[in-house]
PDB file of C-alpha atoms in Angstrom:
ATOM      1  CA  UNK A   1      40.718 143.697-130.285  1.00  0.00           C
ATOM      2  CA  UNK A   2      38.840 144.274-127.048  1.00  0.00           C
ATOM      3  CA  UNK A   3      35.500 143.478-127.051  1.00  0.00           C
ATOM      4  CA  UNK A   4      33.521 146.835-127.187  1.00  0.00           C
ATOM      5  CA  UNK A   5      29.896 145.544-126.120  1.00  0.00           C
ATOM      6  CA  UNK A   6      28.065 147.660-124.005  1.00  0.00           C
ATOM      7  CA  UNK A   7      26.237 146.285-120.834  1.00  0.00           C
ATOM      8  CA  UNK A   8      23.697 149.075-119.670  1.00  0.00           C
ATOM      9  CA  UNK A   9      22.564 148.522-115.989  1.00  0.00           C
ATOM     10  CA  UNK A  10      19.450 149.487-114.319  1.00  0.00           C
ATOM     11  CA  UNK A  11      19.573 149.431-110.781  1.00  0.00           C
ATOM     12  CA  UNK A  12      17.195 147.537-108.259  1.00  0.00           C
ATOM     13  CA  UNK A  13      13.314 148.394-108.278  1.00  0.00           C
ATOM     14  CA  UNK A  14      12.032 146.940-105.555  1.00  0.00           C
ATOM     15  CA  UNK A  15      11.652 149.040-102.189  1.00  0.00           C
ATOM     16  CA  UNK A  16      14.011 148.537 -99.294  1.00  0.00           C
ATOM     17  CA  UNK A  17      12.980 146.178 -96.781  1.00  0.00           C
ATOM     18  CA  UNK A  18      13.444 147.881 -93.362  1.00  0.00           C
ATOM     19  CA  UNK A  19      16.275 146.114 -91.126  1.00  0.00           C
ATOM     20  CA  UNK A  20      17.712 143.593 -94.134  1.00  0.00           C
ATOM     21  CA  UNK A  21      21.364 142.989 -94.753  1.00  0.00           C
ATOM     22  CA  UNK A  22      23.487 145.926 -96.270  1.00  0.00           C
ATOM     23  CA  UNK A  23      24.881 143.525 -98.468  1.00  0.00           C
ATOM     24  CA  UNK A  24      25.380 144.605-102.748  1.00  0.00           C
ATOM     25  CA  UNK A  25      26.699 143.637-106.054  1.00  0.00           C
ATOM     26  CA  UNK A  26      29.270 145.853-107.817  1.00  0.00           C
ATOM     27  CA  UNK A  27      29.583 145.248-111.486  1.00  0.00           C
ATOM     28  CA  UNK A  28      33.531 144.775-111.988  1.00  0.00           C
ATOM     29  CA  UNK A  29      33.276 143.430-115.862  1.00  0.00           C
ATOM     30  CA  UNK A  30      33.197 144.725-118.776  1.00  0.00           C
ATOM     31  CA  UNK A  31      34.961 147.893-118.801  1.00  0.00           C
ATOM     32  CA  UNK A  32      32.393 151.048-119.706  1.00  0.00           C
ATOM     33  CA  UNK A  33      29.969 153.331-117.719  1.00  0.00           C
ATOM     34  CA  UNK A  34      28.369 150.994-115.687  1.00  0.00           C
ATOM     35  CA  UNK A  35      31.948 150.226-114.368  1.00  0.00           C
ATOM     36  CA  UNK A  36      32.214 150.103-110.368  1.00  0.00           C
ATOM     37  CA  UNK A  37      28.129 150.431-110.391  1.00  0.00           C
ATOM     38  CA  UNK A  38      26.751 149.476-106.735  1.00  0.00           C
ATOM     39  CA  UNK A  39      23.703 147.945-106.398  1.00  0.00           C
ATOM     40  CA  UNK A  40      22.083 147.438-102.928  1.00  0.00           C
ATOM     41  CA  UNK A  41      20.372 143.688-102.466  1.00  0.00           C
ATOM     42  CA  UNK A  42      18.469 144.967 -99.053  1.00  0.00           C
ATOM     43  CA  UNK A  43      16.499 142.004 -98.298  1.00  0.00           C
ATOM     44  CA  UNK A  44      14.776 141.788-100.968  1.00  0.00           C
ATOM     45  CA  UNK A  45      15.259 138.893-104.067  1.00  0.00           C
ATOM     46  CA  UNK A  46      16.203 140.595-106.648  1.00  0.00           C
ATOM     47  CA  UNK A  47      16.352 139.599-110.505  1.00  0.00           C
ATOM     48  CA  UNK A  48      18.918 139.818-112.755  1.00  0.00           C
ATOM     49  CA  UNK A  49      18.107 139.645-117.007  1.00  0.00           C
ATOM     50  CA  UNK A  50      17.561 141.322-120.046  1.00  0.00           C
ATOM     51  CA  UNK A  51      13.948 142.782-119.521  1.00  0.00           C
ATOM     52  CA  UNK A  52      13.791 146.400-118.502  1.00  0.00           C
ATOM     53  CA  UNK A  53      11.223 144.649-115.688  1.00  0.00           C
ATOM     54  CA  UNK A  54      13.989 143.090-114.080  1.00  0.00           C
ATOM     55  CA  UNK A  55      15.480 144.304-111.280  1.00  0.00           C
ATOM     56  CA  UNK A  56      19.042 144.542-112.444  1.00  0.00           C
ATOM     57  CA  UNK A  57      18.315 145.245-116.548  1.00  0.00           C
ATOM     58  CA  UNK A  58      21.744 143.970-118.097  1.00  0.00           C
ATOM     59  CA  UNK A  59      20.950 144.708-122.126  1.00  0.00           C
ATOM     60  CA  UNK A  60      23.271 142.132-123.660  1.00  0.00           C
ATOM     61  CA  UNK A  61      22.427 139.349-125.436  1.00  0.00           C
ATOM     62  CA  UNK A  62      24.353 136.656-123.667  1.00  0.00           C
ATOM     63  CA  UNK A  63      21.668 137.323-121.022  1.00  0.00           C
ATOM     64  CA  UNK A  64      18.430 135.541-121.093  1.00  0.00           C
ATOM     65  CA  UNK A  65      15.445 137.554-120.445  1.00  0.00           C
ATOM     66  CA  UNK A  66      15.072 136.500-116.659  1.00  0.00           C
ATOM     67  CA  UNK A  67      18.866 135.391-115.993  1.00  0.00           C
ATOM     68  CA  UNK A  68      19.211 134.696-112.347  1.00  0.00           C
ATOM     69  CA  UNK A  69      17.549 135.824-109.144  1.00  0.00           C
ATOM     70  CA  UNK A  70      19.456 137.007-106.171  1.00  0.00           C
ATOM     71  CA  UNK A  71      17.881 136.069-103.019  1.00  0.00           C
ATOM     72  CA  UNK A  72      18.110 135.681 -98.671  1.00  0.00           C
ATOM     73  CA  UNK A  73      19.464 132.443 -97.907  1.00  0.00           C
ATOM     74  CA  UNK A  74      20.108 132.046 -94.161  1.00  0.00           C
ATOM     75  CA  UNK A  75      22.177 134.977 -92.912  1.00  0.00           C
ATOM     76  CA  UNK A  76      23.297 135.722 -96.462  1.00  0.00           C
ATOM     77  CA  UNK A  77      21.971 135.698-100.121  1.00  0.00           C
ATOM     78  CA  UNK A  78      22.386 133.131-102.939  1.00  0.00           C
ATOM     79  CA  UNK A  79      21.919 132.907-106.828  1.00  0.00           C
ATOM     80  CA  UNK A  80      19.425 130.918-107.984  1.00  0.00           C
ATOM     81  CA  UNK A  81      19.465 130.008-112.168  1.00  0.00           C
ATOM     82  CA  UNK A  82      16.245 130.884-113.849  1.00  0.00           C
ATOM     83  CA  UNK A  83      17.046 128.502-116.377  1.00  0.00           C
ATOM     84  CA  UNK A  84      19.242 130.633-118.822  1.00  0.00           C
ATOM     85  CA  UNK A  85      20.238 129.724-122.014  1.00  0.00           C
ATOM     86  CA  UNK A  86      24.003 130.692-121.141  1.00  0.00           C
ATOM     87  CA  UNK A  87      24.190 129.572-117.286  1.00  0.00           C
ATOM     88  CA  UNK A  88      25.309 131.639-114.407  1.00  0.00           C
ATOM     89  CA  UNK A  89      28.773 130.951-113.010  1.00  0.00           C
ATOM     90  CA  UNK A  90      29.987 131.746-109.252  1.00  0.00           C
ATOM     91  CA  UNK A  91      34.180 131.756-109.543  1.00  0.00           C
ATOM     92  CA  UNK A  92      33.788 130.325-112.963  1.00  0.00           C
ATOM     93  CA  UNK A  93      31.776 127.266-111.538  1.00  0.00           C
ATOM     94  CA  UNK A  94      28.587 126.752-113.070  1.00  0.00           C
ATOM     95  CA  UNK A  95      25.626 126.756-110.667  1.00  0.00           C
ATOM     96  CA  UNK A  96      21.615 126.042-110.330  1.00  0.00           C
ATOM     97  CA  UNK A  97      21.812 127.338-106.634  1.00  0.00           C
ATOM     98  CA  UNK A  98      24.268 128.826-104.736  1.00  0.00           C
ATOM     99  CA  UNK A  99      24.805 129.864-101.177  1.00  0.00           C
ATOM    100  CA  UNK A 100      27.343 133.492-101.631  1.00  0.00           C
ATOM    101  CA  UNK A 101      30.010 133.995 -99.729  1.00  0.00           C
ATOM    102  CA  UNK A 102      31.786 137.230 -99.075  1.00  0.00           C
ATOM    103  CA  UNK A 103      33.807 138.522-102.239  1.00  0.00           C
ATOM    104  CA  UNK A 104      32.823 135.822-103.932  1.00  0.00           C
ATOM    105  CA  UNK A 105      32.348 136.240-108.450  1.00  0.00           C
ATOM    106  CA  UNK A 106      29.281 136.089-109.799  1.00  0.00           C
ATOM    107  CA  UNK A 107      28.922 136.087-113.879  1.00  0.00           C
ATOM    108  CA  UNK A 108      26.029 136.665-116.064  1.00  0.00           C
ATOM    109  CA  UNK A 109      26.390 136.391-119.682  1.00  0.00           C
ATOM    110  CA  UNK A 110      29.300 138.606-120.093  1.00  0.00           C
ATOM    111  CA  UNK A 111      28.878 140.718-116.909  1.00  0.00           C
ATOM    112  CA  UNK A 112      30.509 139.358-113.928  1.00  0.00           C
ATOM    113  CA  UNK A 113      29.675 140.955-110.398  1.00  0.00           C
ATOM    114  CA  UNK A 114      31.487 141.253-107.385  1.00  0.00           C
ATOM    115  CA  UNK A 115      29.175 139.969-104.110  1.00  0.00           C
ATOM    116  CA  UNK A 116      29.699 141.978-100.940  1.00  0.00           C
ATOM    117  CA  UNK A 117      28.412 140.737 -97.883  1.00  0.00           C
ATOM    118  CA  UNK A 118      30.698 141.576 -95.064  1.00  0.00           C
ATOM    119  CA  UNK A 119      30.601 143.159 -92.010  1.00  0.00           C
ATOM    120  CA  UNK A 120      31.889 146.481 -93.269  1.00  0.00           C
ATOM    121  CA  UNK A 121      30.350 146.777 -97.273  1.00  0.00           C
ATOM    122  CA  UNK A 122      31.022 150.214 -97.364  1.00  0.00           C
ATOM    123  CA  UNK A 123      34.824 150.061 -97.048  1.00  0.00           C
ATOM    124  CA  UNK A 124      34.927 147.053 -99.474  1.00  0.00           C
ATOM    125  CA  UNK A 125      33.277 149.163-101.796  1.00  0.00           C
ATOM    126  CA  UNK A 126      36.020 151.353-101.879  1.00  0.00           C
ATOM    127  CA  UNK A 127      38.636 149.033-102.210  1.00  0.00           C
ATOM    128  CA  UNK A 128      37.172 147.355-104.951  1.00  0.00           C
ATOM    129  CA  UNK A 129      36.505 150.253-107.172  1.00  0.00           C
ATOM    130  CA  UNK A 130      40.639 150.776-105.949  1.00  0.00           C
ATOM    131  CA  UNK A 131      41.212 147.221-106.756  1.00  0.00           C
ATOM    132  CA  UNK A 132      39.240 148.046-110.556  1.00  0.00           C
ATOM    133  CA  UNK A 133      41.745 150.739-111.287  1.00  0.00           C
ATOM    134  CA  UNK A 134      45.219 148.321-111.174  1.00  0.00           C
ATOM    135  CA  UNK A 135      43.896 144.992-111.695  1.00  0.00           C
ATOM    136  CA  UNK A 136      41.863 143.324-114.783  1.00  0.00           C
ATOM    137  CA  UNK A 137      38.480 142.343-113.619  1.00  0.00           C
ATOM    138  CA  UNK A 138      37.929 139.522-116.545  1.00  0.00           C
ATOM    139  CA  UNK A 139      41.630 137.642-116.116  1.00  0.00           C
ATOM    140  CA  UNK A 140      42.394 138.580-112.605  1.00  0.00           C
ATOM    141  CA  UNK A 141      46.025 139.856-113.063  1.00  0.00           C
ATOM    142  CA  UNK A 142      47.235 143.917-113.352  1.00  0.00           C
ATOM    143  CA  UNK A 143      45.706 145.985-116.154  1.00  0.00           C
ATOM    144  CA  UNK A 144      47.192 148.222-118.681  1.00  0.00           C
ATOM    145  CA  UNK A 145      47.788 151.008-116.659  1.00  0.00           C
ATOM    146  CA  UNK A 146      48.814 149.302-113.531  1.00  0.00           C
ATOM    147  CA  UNK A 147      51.454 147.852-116.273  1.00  0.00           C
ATOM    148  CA  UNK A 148      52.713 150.969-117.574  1.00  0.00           C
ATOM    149  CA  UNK A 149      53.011 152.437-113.992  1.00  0.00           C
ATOM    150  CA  UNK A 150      55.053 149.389-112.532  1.00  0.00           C
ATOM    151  CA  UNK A 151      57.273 149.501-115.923  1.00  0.00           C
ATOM    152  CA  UNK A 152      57.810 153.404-116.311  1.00  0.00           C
ATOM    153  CA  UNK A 153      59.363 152.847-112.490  1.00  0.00           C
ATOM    154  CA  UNK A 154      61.455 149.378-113.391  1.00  0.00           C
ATOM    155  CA  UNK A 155      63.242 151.686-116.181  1.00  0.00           C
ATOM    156  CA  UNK A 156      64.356 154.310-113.950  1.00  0.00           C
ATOM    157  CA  UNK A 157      65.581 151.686-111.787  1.00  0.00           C
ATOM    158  CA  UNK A 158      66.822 150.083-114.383  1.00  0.00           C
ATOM    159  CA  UNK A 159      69.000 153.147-115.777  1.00  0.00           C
ATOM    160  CA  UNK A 160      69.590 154.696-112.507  1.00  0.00           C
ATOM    161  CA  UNK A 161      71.501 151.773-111.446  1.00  0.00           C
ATOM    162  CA  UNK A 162      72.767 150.086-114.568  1.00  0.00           C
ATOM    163  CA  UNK A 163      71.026 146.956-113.880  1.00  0.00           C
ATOM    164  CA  UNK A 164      69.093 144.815-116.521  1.00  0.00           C
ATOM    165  CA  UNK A 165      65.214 144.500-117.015  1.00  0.00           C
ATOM    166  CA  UNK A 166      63.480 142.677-119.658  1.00  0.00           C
ATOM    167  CA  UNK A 167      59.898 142.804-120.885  1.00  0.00           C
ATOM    168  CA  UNK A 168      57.969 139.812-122.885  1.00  0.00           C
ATOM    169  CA  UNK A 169      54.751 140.934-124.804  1.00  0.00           C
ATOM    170  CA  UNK A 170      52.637 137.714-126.143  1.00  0.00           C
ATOM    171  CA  UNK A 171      49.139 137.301-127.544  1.00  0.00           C
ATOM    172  CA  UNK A 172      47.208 134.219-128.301  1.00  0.00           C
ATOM    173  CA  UNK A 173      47.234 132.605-132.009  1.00  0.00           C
ATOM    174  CA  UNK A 174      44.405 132.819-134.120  1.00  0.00           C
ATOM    175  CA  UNK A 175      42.319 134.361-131.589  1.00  0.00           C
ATOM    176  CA  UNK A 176      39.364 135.192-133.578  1.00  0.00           C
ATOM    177  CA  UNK A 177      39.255 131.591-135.040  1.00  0.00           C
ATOM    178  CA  UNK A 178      38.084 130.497-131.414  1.00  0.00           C
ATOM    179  CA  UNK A 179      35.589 133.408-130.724  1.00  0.00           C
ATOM    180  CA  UNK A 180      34.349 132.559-133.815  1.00  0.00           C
ATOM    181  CA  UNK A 181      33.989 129.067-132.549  1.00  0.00           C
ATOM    182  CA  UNK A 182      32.594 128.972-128.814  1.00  0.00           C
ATOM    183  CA  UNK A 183      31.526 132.435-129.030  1.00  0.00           C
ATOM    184  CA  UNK A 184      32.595 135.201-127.097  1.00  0.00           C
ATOM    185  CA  UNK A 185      31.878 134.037-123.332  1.00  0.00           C
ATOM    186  CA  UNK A 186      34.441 130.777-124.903  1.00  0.00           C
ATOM    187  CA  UNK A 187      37.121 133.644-126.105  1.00  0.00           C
ATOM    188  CA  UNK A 188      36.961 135.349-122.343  1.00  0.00           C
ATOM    189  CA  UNK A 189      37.319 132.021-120.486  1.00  0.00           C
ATOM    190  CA  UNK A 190      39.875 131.039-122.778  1.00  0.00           C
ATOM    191  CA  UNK A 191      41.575 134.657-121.812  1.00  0.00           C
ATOM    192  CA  UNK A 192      40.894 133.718-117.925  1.00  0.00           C
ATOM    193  CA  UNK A 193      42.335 130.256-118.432  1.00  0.00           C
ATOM    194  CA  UNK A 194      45.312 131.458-120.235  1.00  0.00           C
ATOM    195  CA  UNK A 195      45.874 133.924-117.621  1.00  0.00           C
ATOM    196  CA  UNK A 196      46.134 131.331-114.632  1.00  0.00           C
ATOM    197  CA  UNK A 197      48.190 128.974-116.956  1.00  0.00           C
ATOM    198  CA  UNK A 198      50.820 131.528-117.019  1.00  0.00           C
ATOM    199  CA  UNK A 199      50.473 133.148-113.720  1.00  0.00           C
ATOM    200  CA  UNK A 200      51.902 129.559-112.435  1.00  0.00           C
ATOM    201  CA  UNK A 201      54.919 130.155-114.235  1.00  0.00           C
ATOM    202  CA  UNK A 202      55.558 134.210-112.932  1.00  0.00           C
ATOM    203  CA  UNK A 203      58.279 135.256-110.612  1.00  0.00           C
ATOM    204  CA  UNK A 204      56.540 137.108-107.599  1.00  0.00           C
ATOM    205  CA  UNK A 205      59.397 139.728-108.330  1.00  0.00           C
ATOM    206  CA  UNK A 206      57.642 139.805-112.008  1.00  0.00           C
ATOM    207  CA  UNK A 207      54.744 141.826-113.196  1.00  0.00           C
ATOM    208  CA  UNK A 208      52.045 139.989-115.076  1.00  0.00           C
ATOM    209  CA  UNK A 209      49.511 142.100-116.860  1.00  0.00           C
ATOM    210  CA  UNK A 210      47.100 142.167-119.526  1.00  0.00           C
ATOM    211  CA  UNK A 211      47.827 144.587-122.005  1.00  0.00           C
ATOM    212  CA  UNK A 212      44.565 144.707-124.093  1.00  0.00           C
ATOM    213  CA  UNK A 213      42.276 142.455-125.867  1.00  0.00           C
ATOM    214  CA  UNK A 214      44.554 138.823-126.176  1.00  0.00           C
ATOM    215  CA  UNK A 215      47.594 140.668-125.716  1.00  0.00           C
ATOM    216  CA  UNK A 216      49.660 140.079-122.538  1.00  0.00           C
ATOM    217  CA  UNK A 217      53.033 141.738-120.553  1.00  0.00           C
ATOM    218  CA  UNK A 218      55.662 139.798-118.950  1.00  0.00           C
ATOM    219  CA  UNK A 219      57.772 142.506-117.023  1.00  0.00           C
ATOM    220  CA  UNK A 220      61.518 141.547-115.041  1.00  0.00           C
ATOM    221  CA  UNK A 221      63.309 143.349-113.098  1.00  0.00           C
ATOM    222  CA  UNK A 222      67.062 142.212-113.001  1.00  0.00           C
ATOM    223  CA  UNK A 223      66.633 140.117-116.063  1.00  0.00           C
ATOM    224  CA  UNK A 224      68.882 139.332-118.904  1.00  0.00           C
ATOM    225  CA  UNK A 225      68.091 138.941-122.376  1.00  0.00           C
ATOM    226  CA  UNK A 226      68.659 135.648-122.604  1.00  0.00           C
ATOM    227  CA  UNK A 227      67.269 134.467-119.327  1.00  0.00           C
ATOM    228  CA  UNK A 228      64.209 135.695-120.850  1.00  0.00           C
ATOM    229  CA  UNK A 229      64.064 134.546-123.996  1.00  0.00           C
ATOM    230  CA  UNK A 230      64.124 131.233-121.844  1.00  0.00           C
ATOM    231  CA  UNK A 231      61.394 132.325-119.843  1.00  0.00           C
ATOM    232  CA  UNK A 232      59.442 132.677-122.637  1.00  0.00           C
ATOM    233  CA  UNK A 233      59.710 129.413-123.953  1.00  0.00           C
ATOM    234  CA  UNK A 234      59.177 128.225-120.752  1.00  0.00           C
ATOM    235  CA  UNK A 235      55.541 129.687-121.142  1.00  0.00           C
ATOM    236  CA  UNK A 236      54.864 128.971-125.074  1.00  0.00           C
ATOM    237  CA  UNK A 237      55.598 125.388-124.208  1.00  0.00           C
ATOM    238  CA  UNK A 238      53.555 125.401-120.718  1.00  0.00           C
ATOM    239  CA  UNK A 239      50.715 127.020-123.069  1.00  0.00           C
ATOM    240  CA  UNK A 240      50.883 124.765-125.666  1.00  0.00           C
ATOM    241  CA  UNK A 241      50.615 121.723-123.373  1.00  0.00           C
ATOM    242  CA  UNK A 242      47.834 123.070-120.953  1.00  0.00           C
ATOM    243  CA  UNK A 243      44.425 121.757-122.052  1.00  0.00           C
ATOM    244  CA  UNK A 244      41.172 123.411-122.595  1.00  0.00           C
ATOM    245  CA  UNK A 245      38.003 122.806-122.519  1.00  0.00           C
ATOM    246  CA  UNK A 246      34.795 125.335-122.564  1.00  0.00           C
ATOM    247  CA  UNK A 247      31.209 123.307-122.202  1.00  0.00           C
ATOM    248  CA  UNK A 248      32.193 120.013-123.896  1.00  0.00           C
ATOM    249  CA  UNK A 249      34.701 121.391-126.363  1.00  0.00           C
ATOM    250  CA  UNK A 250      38.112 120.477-125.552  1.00  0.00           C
ATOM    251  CA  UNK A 251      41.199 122.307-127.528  1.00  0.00           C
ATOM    252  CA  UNK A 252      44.644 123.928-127.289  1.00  0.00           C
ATOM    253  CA  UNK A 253      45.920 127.087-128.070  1.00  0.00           C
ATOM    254  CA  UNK A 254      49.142 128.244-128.554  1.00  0.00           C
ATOM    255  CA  UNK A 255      51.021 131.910-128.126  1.00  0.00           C
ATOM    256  CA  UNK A 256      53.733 134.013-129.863  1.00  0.00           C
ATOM    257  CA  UNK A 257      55.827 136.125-127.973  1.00  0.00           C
ATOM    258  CA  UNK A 258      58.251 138.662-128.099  1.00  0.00           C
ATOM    259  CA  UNK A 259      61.347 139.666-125.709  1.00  0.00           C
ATOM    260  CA  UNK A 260      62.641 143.196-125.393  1.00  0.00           C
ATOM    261  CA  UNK A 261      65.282 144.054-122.831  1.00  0.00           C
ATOM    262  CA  UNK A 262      67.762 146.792-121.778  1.00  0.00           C
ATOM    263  CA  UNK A 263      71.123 146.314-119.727  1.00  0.00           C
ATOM    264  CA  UNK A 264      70.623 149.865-117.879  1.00  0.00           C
ATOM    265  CA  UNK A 265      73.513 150.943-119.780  1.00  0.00           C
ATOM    266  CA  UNK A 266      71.846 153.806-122.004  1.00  0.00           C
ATOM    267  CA  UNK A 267      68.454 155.765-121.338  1.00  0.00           C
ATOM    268  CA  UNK A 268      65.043 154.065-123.127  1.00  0.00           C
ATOM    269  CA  UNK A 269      61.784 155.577-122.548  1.00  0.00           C
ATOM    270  CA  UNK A 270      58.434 153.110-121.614  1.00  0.00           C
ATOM    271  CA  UNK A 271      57.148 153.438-125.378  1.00  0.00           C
ATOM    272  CA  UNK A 272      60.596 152.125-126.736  1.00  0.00           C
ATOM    273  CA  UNK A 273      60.948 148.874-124.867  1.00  0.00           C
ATOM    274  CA  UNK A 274      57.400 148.060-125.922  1.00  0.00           C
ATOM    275  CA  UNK A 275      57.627 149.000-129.448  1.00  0.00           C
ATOM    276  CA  UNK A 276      60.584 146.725-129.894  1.00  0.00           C
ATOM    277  CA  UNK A 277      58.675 143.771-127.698  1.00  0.00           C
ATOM    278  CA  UNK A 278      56.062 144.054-129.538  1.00  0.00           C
ATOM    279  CA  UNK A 279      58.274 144.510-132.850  1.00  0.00           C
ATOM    280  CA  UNK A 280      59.475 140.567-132.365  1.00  0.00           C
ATOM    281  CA  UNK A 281      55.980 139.632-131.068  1.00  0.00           C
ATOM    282  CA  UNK A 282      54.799 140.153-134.601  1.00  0.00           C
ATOM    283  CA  UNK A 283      58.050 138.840-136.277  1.00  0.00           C
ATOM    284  CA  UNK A 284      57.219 135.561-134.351  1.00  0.00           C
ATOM    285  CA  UNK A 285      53.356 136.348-135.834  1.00  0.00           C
ATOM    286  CA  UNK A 286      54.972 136.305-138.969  1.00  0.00           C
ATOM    287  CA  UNK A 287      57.762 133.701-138.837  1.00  0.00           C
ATOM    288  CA  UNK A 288      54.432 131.229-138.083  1.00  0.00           C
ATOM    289  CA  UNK A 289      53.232 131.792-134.577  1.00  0.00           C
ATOM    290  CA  UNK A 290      53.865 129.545-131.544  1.00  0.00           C
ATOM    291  CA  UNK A 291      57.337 130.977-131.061  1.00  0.00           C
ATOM    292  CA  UNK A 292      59.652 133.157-129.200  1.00  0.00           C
ATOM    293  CA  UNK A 293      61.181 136.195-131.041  1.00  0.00           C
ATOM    294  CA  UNK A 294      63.906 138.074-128.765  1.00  0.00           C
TER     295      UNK A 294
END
């Protein structure tokens, strides 16, 4: 399941200093009211923790009290690390200090910001929050609805021409087991890391896409069954062999997956292909996981 904690944002204090950069942060991560939130640097450092003093008030408690300060640096801003218990990460590096460049990811506890610093914030504004409503902010590829949109389209394709598509649902193994273990900043980098294993593996004709929580979609156009049953295994075994490794902790994980597919022959509504991928995802669940079910 989805994590469902909260991160309740509180936007700058401190007064605008007259003539400073229009430069902001937009909160892209996690998904809930504070969601495409804007907040205006304007000069000024600005601090970024779990105390209501704060600048930026994030009320989570992968956050340390005083997480990270935003500040000027040269004819931008950088992150500077207040020494938090749970680091702050710029593109999933871990940092001290940090020059920002334009679009560039910054992540605090489990928030993760988006830095604008361009010559034109406004309209970057807007095509993020555009950018928030097709593509998942945590694992970088196309989000559930993006997903259902592209797929609902395939199908008529699909049927309107009598050519094949296939769809591939797949979730990670014993998820829990490693939130349990590294915590839940591990279980989203493991989701991120996942995510770019596969991508490596995805037609650019293909539609990648998390589906929620671990749960993934694999959709192809002018696909046959069996080509993609073999597809999947293809990305079970490139899964199984990538290695891991959050802080010091080094592991594997491994993924089940199921194949679904229509030959455009007969009319099948969006809900039906995914019920019956997601039918042999479990039956691969059940058979013993790490496995291809189509």
């Amino acid at each position: 399941m989805e994590d469902e904690t909260r991160i309740l944002v509180s936007g700058p204090k401190q007064a605008a200093a007259p003539g400073s950069q229009n430069a902001c942060l937009v909160q892209i991560y996690p998904p809930g009211p504070a969601l495409g939130a804007r907040f205006h640097l304007k000069g000024n450092p600005v601090v970024v923790g779990r105390e209501d003093s704060c600048d930026i008030s994030v009320n989570d408690d992968s956050v340390s009290r005083r997480h990270a300060r935003i500040e000027p640096m040269g004819d931008t801003y950088g992150v500077v690390d207040l020494q938090s218990t749970n680091g702050t990460y710029v593109n999933d590096a871990r940092v001290s200090l940090q020059k920002l460049k334009d679009g560039d990811y910054v992540r605090i506890g489990k928030g993760i910001f988006r830095f604008l610093g361009g010559g034109n914030v406004e309209a970057e504004y807007h095509e993020e929050i555009y950018r928030l409503t097709i593509v998942d902010a945590l694992t970088e590829i196309h989000n559930k609805r993006y997903f259902q949109e592209f797929l609902t389209r395939s199908l008529s394709c699909s049927i309107r021409y009598r050519r094949p598509l296939s769809l591939i649902m797949f979730d990670l193994d014993k998820f829990k087991s490693i939130n349990d273990q590294l915590g839940h900043l591990g279980g989203d980098y493991t989701l991120r890391e996942l995510a770019g294993c596969i991508k490596r593996g995805v037609r650019r004709e293909d539609l990648f896409a998390r589906y929620g929580g671990e749960e993934f979609a694999l959709v192809m156009p002018e696909t046959l069954r069996q080509d993609a049953v073999t597809v999947a295994e293809h990305l079970r075994k490139m899964v199984e062999q990538h290695p891991f490794q959050y802080l010091n902790h080094k592991y594997h994980v491994t993924i089940s997956l199921g194949v679904a597919s229509t030959a455009g022959d007969t009319w099948m509504a969006t809900s039906e292909i995914i019920r019956q991928a997601d039918e042999n995802l479990y039956q691969a669940k059940r058979q013993g996981r790490n496995r291809v079910v189509g």
